[in-house]
Amino acid sequence: MSEFDVMPGNKAVAHGVRLSRVEVIPIYPITPQTTIVEYLGEFIANGQLKAEYIQAEGEHTCLGIAVGASLAGARAFTATCSQGLAYMHEVVAQAPSYRTPLVMAVANRTLGWYWSLGPDYSDIMPELNLGWLVNFAESNQECLDMVIQLYRISEDWRVLLPSMLSLDGFYLSYSYERVNIPDQETVDDFLPPYRAPYPVDPTISDKWPAAGLPPALHTTYRRLFEELMEDAKKVIYAVDEEFGEIFGRRYGGLIEEYRCDDAEAVLVTMGSMTTAARRAVDRLREEGEKLGLVKLRFLRPFPSSELRRIAERVRAIGVVDRMVLHGTGGGGAFADVRSALYSLDERPPVINFITGMGGEDIPIEDFVAMGRRTLKAASTGRPEREVEFIEHKPEAAPPPVQLEEVMPIYPGSDGCAGCGSSIIIRHLLKVLGPNTVIVNPPSCAGVNFGGVVTVPWVLANYAAAAGYETGLYRAYRIKGKADKIYLTSFSGDGGTVDIGLQAISGAAERNESFIWVCYDNEAYMNTGIQRSGSTPLFANTTSTPAGKVWAGKPEKSKNMILIMAAHRIPYIATASLAYLPDLERKIKKAAEVTRAGKGMAYIHIQQPCATGWYFPPEKTVEVARLAVQTGVWPLLEIEDGVLKVNIKPRELKPIEEYLKLQGRFRHLTKEQIDTIQAEVKKDYESWLTLEKMGKLPWY
Amino acid sequence: MGLFTYSEDVIKGFAVSDRTKRGGQYVGAWRVLAPEIDYERCTGCMLCAIYCPEAAIVANEAGKPQVDLRFCKGCGVCSNECPVKAIEMVKEEG
Ligand SMILES: Cc1ncc(C[n+]2csc(CCOP(=O)(O)OP(=O)(O)O)c2C)c(N)n1
Ligand code: SF4
Ligand code: SF4
């Protein structure tokens, strides 16, 4: 029996994935996609879905896992957007030639470019022409249904190409709508298990996807892929037809026409904006204006012949674009529509409206105005302007509170009440002063402090922050500034132990003279508390929910201090916001080492996070103190290879005192607490053993 | 939001951050409870100010802590950390 529920678009996607019995789900968080994979985690934690759920350390790996699983013949799914999609790019380009029919949801969000969480198609645009099928959803129901349809289409042996399901961030991902959830048996009948023609499995197959072709065949295979795209069109129509017969919902294949029958002009839209555009068309129709609407459902393969047929009937086309092809003067959909119509003997004028960039809302009134302009072009035969940017003034932001004294960081922030990272950064800047440059990978800190610091705050791409820092350092060095500017990161744990690690390791091995500060809140907080490589054993996070099947994070955290020591850098330390004199001393030491050009200084500071660890905000410092007193967070430093444990409590407090303050450990059993206690003791004693060695042997 | 503080461009299309236009961020409206300092008890150790995440506590002329409520989110860290329990979190009047 199918049922109805009210849910956001991201949950609808997750239901589609569940019903498709996806077998392998690699994940990496990014707003506004993350809740898709969180819902999937919940399904698995509670036994509603059986799948490998793999928490990658970055998107490049994440899509690699999906491709690997698909190569081996498993049905794979992942989701991302924006920076994450861009970081996957290389793997995105690889997947089609491996003929891996995986499905990836892209909850659209602006890529880079002055950073916005809101949707435009700058993220999906660079991925369009690599051989994936690219579908845009308008409603939450369409999201659920299209996941199922896309697996059917992609896995069809006439196609065997990966698919992207594009759903607009916020407008769909987080907006609630009534959705019909089909029952499992019906979906099973519609979507049989995936059968790979040439699985990478030497026990059953002598053939597997080729990695390379001689250059002479590249042109041929490009042509073949274009033919595949044409074949995919037929499959798309056939699958939609069959889906409609079984589930009672049809979407129209490559495009959907709305009130186009006698239209003199049409607007062309895609994604969630279509709903407002429909209302605008209705309004103009009431006034007797003959306006229609064409929704581009698939951007790849592109519905060229469908649009040609419409162009033959109408006298003007207005393309609404949420994507700009810089250097061409217009938008992406506009370029595609125009080029599709070029072969017609007679073509109507095509005009382009660029709007809604950065996720700005496109109100119905704007669509009415765009409709009128398109109708006018239809009546005059030529548009006033070919490309128009529909712009609005921003709302005035509240002015800052003027203070007499100039400080490296002013009071106030956007962080949660009681945020420990605020305590850390204020003391960091107190020591380093105004001639500090901060390199910040995306994190809570960027949101919290970007507006109150008076030192340069360089927001770096997540995996490249240590690269940005290296570049800045080398430039300062050749300009004779390296001893006049303190250069430090302010990075979360995700940006340090996971996605940032490769670049940090590179910089450490080259022994670049800058400071790396990691404020460690032991999870991806900015995206809503997903586990990271720094999340401790058994902690509950939104991607390791404690449920019927799962009991929090099953792994221990990475030992970053040893990893950094393996690079033999001159200074490494841990610190705590409850022990500020020790913390300030270590920052000073790091500043001295780097100023002298001796190499990298690495400081790893634990940051209790009330929001993500579930404790009342006033306990931030208390929790940090208990972490040191129980031995969970030993304070130590390694100076030129000599390890010293700075604070040695006469007797470590029982771990329970630390755990019981925090909601993320509420589900723990007595046994689990004992396990943690044993691990903490073992680790703490290991540090003491290393301390006794004097100099670490590999220094 | 911090990321979105920018200045009008002088060079066409070049959005810049201008530190001379920065200042404190008013967050007083976040507060549910406010710290109330009992100056009889307060020893002037200033630990509350050192730990205050928002840098909302400064020393007054008497060398005692004073909360600038424009920047206080009411997190209660100061009250929790005060070694002589001189800070109470209270409902504000009005
Ligand atoms: C390549 C890339 N992937 C994902 C993101 C989304 N993202 C922004 S902040 C963040 C989490 C930050 O976690 P962490 O580094 O631990 O810092 P925290 O927010 O916990 O302080 C993520 C995943 C991104 N900006 N870029
Ligand atoms: S989620 Fe945690 S780290 Fe992020 S601002 Fe809030 S308290 Fe700070
Ligand atoms: S309640 Fe929090 S923000 Fe307010 S003064 Fe105390 S520590 Fe600072």
PDB file of C-alpha atoms in Angstrom, chain A residues 355-537:
ATOM      1  CA  THR A 355      17.721  36.108 -12.365  1.00  0.00           C
ATOM      2  CA  GLY A 356      17.643  34.398  -8.996  1.00  0.00           C
ATOM      3  CA  MET A 357      21.423  34.040  -8.816  1.00  0.00           C
ATOM      4  CA  GLY A 358      22.824  33.137  -5.417  1.00  0.00           C
ATOM      5  CA  GLY A 359      19.421  31.676  -4.600  1.00  0.00           C
ATOM      6  CA  GLU A 360      17.547  34.948  -4.583  1.00  0.00           C
ATOM      7  CA  ASP A 361      13.828  34.321  -4.705  1.00  0.00           C
ATOM      8  CA  ILE A 362      12.172  34.942  -8.086  1.00  0.00           C
ATOM      9  CA  PRO A 363       8.720  36.287  -7.269  1.00  0.00           C
ATOM     10  CA  ILE A 364       5.648  35.746  -9.451  1.00  0.00           C
ATOM     11  CA  GLU A 365       5.620  39.463 -10.349  1.00  0.00           C
ATOM     12  CA  ASP A 366       9.041  39.093 -11.942  1.00  0.00           C
ATOM     13  CA  PHE A 367       7.783  36.205 -14.059  1.00  0.00           C
ATOM     14  CA  VAL A 368       4.774  38.313 -15.047  1.00  0.00           C
ATOM     15  CA  ALA A 369       7.148  41.061 -16.189  1.00  0.00           C
ATOM     16  CA  MET A 370       9.319  38.548 -18.065  1.00  0.00           C
ATOM     17  CA  GLY A 371       6.180  37.115 -19.647  1.00  0.00           C
ATOM     18  CA  ARG A 372       5.055  40.552 -20.783  1.00  0.00           C
ATOM     19  CA  ARG A 373       8.429  41.321 -22.298  1.00  0.00           C
ATOM     20  CA  THR A 374       8.424  38.052 -24.173  1.00  0.00           C
ATOM     21  CA  LEU A 375       4.890  38.731 -25.415  1.00  0.00           C
ATOM     22  CA  LYS A 376       6.010  42.148 -26.569  1.00  0.00           C
ATOM     23  CA  ALA A 377       8.884  40.617 -28.496  1.00  0.00           C
ATOM     24  CA  ALA A 378       6.327  38.284 -30.055  1.00  0.00           C
ATOM     25  CA  SER A 379       4.227  41.200 -31.258  1.00  0.00           C
ATOM     26  CA  THR A 380       7.060  43.412 -32.466  1.00  0.00           C
ATOM     27  CA  GLY A 381       9.168  40.580 -33.836  1.00  0.00           C
ATOM     28  CA  ARG A 382      12.319  41.846 -32.156  1.00  0.00           C
ATOM     29  CA  PRO A 383      13.289  42.184 -28.530  1.00  0.00           C
ATOM     30  CA  GLU A 384      14.389  45.446 -26.975  1.00  0.00           C
ATOM     31  CA  ARG A 385      17.298  43.652 -25.403  1.00  0.00           C
ATOM     32  CA  GLU A 386      18.471  40.140 -25.953  1.00  0.00           C
ATOM     33  CA  VAL A 387      19.773  39.470 -22.447  1.00  0.00           C
ATOM     34  CA  GLU A 388      18.389  41.107 -19.373  1.00  0.00           C
ATOM     35  CA  PHE A 389      19.607  40.837 -15.780  1.00  0.00           C
ATOM     36  CA  ILE A 390      16.677  41.105 -13.344  1.00  0.00           C
ATOM     37  CA  GLU A 391      18.272  42.797 -10.327  1.00  0.00           C
ATOM     38  CA  HIS A 392      17.072  43.815  -6.864  1.00  0.00           C
ATOM     39  CA  LYS A 393      18.561  45.937  -4.097  1.00  0.00           C
ATOM     40  CA  PRO A 394      19.777  44.043  -1.010  1.00  0.00           C
ATOM     41  CA  GLU A 395      18.172  44.603   2.364  1.00  0.00           C
ATOM     42  CA  ALA A 396      20.234  46.989   4.473  1.00  0.00           C
ATOM     43  CA  ALA A 397      22.343  45.113   7.015  1.00  0.00           C
ATOM     44  CA  PRO A 398      22.421  46.390  10.610  1.00  0.00           C
ATOM     45  CA  PRO A 399      25.466  48.675  11.082  1.00  0.00           C
ATOM     46  CA  PRO A 400      28.288  47.496  13.357  1.00  0.00           C
ATOM     47  CA  VAL A 401      28.507  48.855  16.905  1.00  0.00           C
ATOM     48  CA  GLN A 402      31.176  51.577  16.816  1.00  0.00           C
ATOM     49  CA  LEU A 403      33.912  51.161  19.408  1.00  0.00           C
ATOM     50  CA  GLU A 404      36.745  53.531  20.181  1.00  0.00           C
ATOM     51  CA  GLU A 405      39.515  51.004  20.355  1.00  0.00           C
ATOM     52  CA  VAL A 406      40.601  49.140  17.217  1.00  0.00           C
ATOM     53  CA  MET A 407      40.865  45.466  18.055  1.00  0.00           C
ATOM     54  CA  PRO A 408      41.958  42.447  16.006  1.00  0.00           C
ATOM     55  CA  ILE A 409      38.549  41.001  16.815  1.00  0.00           C
ATOM     56  CA  TYR A 410      35.563  42.985  18.032  1.00  0.00           C
ATOM     57  CA  PRO A 411      32.988  41.764  20.553  1.00  0.00           C
ATOM     58  CA  GLY A 412      30.009  39.761  19.385  1.00  0.00           C
ATOM     59  CA  SER A 413      29.861  37.046  16.731  1.00  0.00           C
ATOM     60  CA  ASP A 414      27.428  34.896  14.833  1.00  0.00           C
ATOM     61  CA  GLY A 415      28.295  31.748  16.783  1.00  0.00           C
ATOM     62  CA  CYS A 416      25.965  29.925  19.115  1.00  0.00           C
ATOM     63  CA  ALA A 417      25.773  31.249  22.657  1.00  0.00           C
ATOM     64  CA  GLY A 418      28.714  29.816  24.579  1.00  0.00           C
ATOM     65  CA  CYS A 419      30.646  28.744  21.485  1.00  0.00           C
ATOM     66  CA  GLY A 420      34.107  27.577  22.492  1.00  0.00           C
ATOM     67  CA  SER A 421      35.662  28.573  19.186  1.00  0.00           C
ATOM     68  CA  SER A 422      34.979  32.204  20.165  1.00  0.00           C
ATOM     69  CA  ILE A 423      37.082  31.800  23.276  1.00  0.00           C
ATOM     70  CA  ILE A 424      39.882  30.248  21.243  1.00  0.00           C
ATOM     71  CA  ILE A 425      40.016  32.804  18.459  1.00  0.00           C
ATOM     72  CA  ARG A 426      39.973  35.765  20.845  1.00  0.00           C
ATOM     73  CA  HIS A 427      43.010  34.423  22.679  1.00  0.00           C
ATOM     74  CA  LEU A 428      44.716  33.463  19.435  1.00  0.00           C
ATOM     75  CA  LEU A 429      44.398  37.028  18.146  1.00  0.00           C
ATOM     76  CA  LYS A 430      45.271  38.476  21.527  1.00  0.00           C
ATOM     77  CA  VAL A 431      48.666  36.778  21.189  1.00  0.00           C
ATOM     78  CA  LEU A 432      49.250  37.281  17.465  1.00  0.00           C
ATOM     79  CA  GLY A 433      47.932  40.829  17.173  1.00  0.00           C
ATOM     80  CA  PRO A 434      46.836  42.936  14.228  1.00  0.00           C
ATOM     81  CA  ASN A 435      49.393  41.790  11.651  1.00  0.00           C
ATOM     82  CA  THR A 436      47.919  38.349  11.477  1.00  0.00           C
ATOM     83  CA  VAL A 437      46.439  36.735   8.400  1.00  0.00           C
ATOM     84  CA  ILE A 438      43.896  34.003   8.950  1.00  0.00           C
ATOM     85  CA  VAL A 439      43.233  31.313   6.393  1.00  0.00           C
ATOM     86  CA  ASN A 440      39.918  29.692   7.088  1.00  0.00           C
ATOM     87  CA  PRO A 441      38.467  26.648   5.395  1.00  0.00           C
ATOM     88  CA  PRO A 442      34.647  26.606   5.376  1.00  0.00           C
ATOM     89  CA  SER A 443      33.403  26.032   8.922  1.00  0.00           C
ATOM     90  CA  CYS A 444      31.391  27.543  11.741  1.00  0.00           C
ATOM     91  CA  ALA A 445      34.254  29.979  12.281  1.00  0.00           C
ATOM     92  CA  GLY A 446      33.868  31.564   8.859  1.00  0.00           C
ATOM     93  CA  VAL A 447      30.257  32.317   9.589  1.00  0.00           C
ATOM     94  CA  ASN A 448      30.916  33.367  13.166  1.00  0.00           C
ATOM     95  CA  PHE A 449      33.887  35.701  12.926  1.00  0.00           C
ATOM     96  CA  GLY A 450      34.280  36.803   9.314  1.00  0.00           C
ATOM     97  CA  GLY A 451      32.440  40.038  10.140  1.00  0.00           C
ATOM     98  CA  VAL A 452      34.070  40.986  13.467  1.00  0.00           C
ATOM     99  CA  VAL A 453      37.762  40.470  12.770  1.00  0.00           C
ATOM    100  CA  THR A 454      39.913  43.343  11.537  1.00  0.00           C
ATOM    101  CA  VAL A 455      42.688  41.069  10.332  1.00  0.00           C
ATOM    102  CA  PRO A 456      42.504  39.672   6.808  1.00  0.00           C
ATOM    103  CA  TRP A 457      40.311  36.597   6.793  1.00  0.00           C
ATOM    104  CA  VAL A 458      40.920  34.486   3.725  1.00  0.00           C
ATOM    105  CA  LEU A 459      38.161  31.990   3.151  1.00  0.00           C
ATOM    106  CA  ALA A 460      39.901  29.093   1.413  1.00  0.00           C
ATOM    107  CA  ASN A 461      38.506  26.167  -0.477  1.00  0.00           C
ATOM    108  CA  TYR A 462      38.073  23.329   1.925  1.00  0.00           C
ATOM    109  CA  ALA A 463      40.725  20.894   0.717  1.00  0.00           C
ATOM    110  CA  ALA A 464      43.140  23.644  -0.322  1.00  0.00           C
ATOM    111  CA  ALA A 465      43.471  25.752   2.833  1.00  0.00           C
ATOM    112  CA  ALA A 466      47.051  24.644   3.506  1.00  0.00           C
ATOM    113  CA  GLY A 467      47.715  25.421  -0.150  1.00  0.00           C
ATOM    114  CA  TYR A 468      46.394  28.957   0.242  1.00  0.00           C
ATOM    115  CA  GLU A 469      48.568  29.298   3.301  1.00  0.00           C
ATOM    116  CA  THR A 470      51.636  28.002   1.500  1.00  0.00           C
ATOM    117  CA  GLY A 471      51.094  30.489  -1.310  1.00  0.00           C
ATOM    118  CA  LEU A 472      50.676  33.391   1.094  1.00  0.00           C
ATOM    119  CA  TYR A 473      53.748  32.329   3.037  1.00  0.00           C
ATOM    120  CA  ARG A 474      55.971  32.019  -0.015  1.00  0.00           C
ATOM    121  CA  ALA A 475      54.829  35.414  -1.284  1.00  0.00           C
ATOM    122  CA  TYR A 476      55.550  37.005   2.106  1.00  0.00           C
ATOM    123  CA  ARG A 477      58.936  35.341   2.089  1.00  0.00           C
ATOM    124  CA  ILE A 478      59.998  36.748  -1.275  1.00  0.00           C
ATOM    125  CA  LYS A 479      58.655  40.148  -0.275  1.00  0.00           C
ATOM    126  CA  GLY A 480      60.624  40.070   2.973  1.00  0.00           C
ATOM    127  CA  LYS A 481      57.451  39.974   5.063  1.00  0.00           C
ATOM    128  CA  ALA A 482      57.566  36.478   6.477  1.00  0.00           C
ATOM    129  CA  ASP A 483      58.845  37.716   9.839  1.00  0.00           C
ATOM    130  CA  LYS A 484      56.368  40.594   9.982  1.00  0.00           C
ATOM    131  CA  ILE A 485      53.116  38.765   9.411  1.00  0.00           C
ATOM    132  CA  TYR A 486      51.771  35.920  11.470  1.00  0.00           C
ATOM    133  CA  LEU A 487      50.119  33.459   9.173  1.00  0.00           C
ATOM    134  CA  THR A 488      47.767  30.931  10.682  1.00  0.00           C
ATOM    135  CA  SER A 489      44.851  28.776   9.768  1.00  0.00           C
ATOM    136  CA  PHE A 490      41.731  28.705  11.821  1.00  0.00           C
ATOM    137  CA  SER A 491      40.307  25.406  10.782  1.00  0.00           C
ATOM    138  CA  GLY A 492      37.722  22.984  12.075  1.00  0.00           C
ATOM    139  CA  ASP A 493      38.500  19.324  12.543  1.00  0.00           C
ATOM    140  CA  GLY A 494      36.868  18.374   9.252  1.00  0.00           C
ATOM    141  CA  GLY A 495      39.142  20.840   7.505  1.00  0.00           C
ATOM    142  CA  THR A 496      42.143  19.386   9.308  1.00  0.00           C
ATOM    143  CA  VAL A 497      41.873  15.671   9.878  1.00  0.00           C
ATOM    144  CA  ASP A 498      39.684  14.817   6.873  1.00  0.00           C
ATOM    145  CA  ILE A 499      39.386  16.843   3.705  1.00  0.00           C
ATOM    146  CA  GLY A 500      42.286  19.188   4.483  1.00  0.00           C
ATOM    147  CA  LEU A 501      44.803  16.520   5.456  1.00  0.00           C
ATOM    148  CA  GLN A 502      46.471  15.992   2.091  1.00  0.00           C
ATOM    149  CA  ALA A 503      47.370  19.677   1.736  1.00  0.00           C
ATOM    150  CA  ILE A 504      48.447  19.943   5.376  1.00  0.00           C
ATOM    151  CA  SER A 505      50.657  16.897   5.005  1.00  0.00           C
ATOM    152  CA  GLY A 506      52.205  18.381   1.877  1.00  0.00           C
ATOM    153  CA  ALA A 507      52.918  21.663   3.622  1.00  0.00           C
ATOM    154  CA  ALA A 508      54.302  19.870   6.679  1.00  0.00           C
ATOM    155  CA  GLU A 509      56.591  17.701   4.600  1.00  0.00           C
ATOM    156  CA  ARG A 510      57.887  20.819   2.829  1.00  0.00           C
ATOM    157  CA  ASN A 511      58.097  22.346   6.290  1.00  0.00           C
ATOM    158  CA  GLU A 512      56.413  25.600   5.333  1.00  0.00           C
ATOM    159  CA  SER A 513      56.821  28.167   8.115  1.00  0.00           C
ATOM    160  CA  PHE A 514      53.247  28.894   9.102  1.00  0.00           C
ATOM    161  CA  ILE A 515      50.898  28.020  11.909  1.00  0.00           C
ATOM    162  CA  TRP A 516      48.092  25.532  11.582  1.00  0.00           C
ATOM    163  CA  VAL A 517      45.454  25.941  14.258  1.00  0.00           C
ATOM    164  CA  CYS A 518      42.737  23.340  14.396  1.00  0.00           C
ATOM    165  CA  TYR A 519      39.824  24.093  16.693  1.00  0.00           C
ATOM    166  CA  ASP A 520      38.398  20.676  17.184  1.00  0.00           C
ATOM    167  CA  ASN A 521      34.702  20.392  17.954  1.00  0.00           C
ATOM    168  CA  GLU A 522      34.907  16.737  17.000  1.00  0.00           C
ATOM    169  CA  ALA A 523      32.384  16.833  14.160  1.00  0.00           C
ATOM    170  CA  TYR A 524      31.266  18.782  11.102  1.00  0.00           C
ATOM    171  CA  MET A 525      29.298  21.397  13.003  1.00  0.00           C
ATOM    172  CA  ASN A 526      28.594  23.971  10.333  1.00  0.00           C
ATOM    173  CA  THR A 527      26.704  21.399   8.278  1.00  0.00           C
ATOM    174  CA  GLY A 528      24.810  20.072  11.283  1.00  0.00           C
ATOM    175  CA  ILE A 529      26.914  17.679  13.403  1.00  0.00           C
ATOM    176  CA  GLN A 530      28.104  14.913  11.084  1.00  0.00           C
ATOM    177  CA  ARG A 531      30.911  12.662  12.272  1.00  0.00           C
ATOM    178  CA  SER A 532      34.448  13.480  11.234  1.00  0.00           C
ATOM    179  CA  GLY A 533      37.715  11.609  11.603  1.00  0.00           C
ATOM    180  CA  SER A 534      38.010  13.415  14.921  1.00  0.00           C
ATOM    181  CA  THR A 535      34.687  12.298  16.379  1.00  0.00           C
ATOM    182  CA  PRO A 536      35.320  10.074  19.405  1.00  0.00           C
ATOM    183  CA  LEU A 537      34.274   6.486  19.818  1.00  0.00           C
TER     184      LEU A 537
END
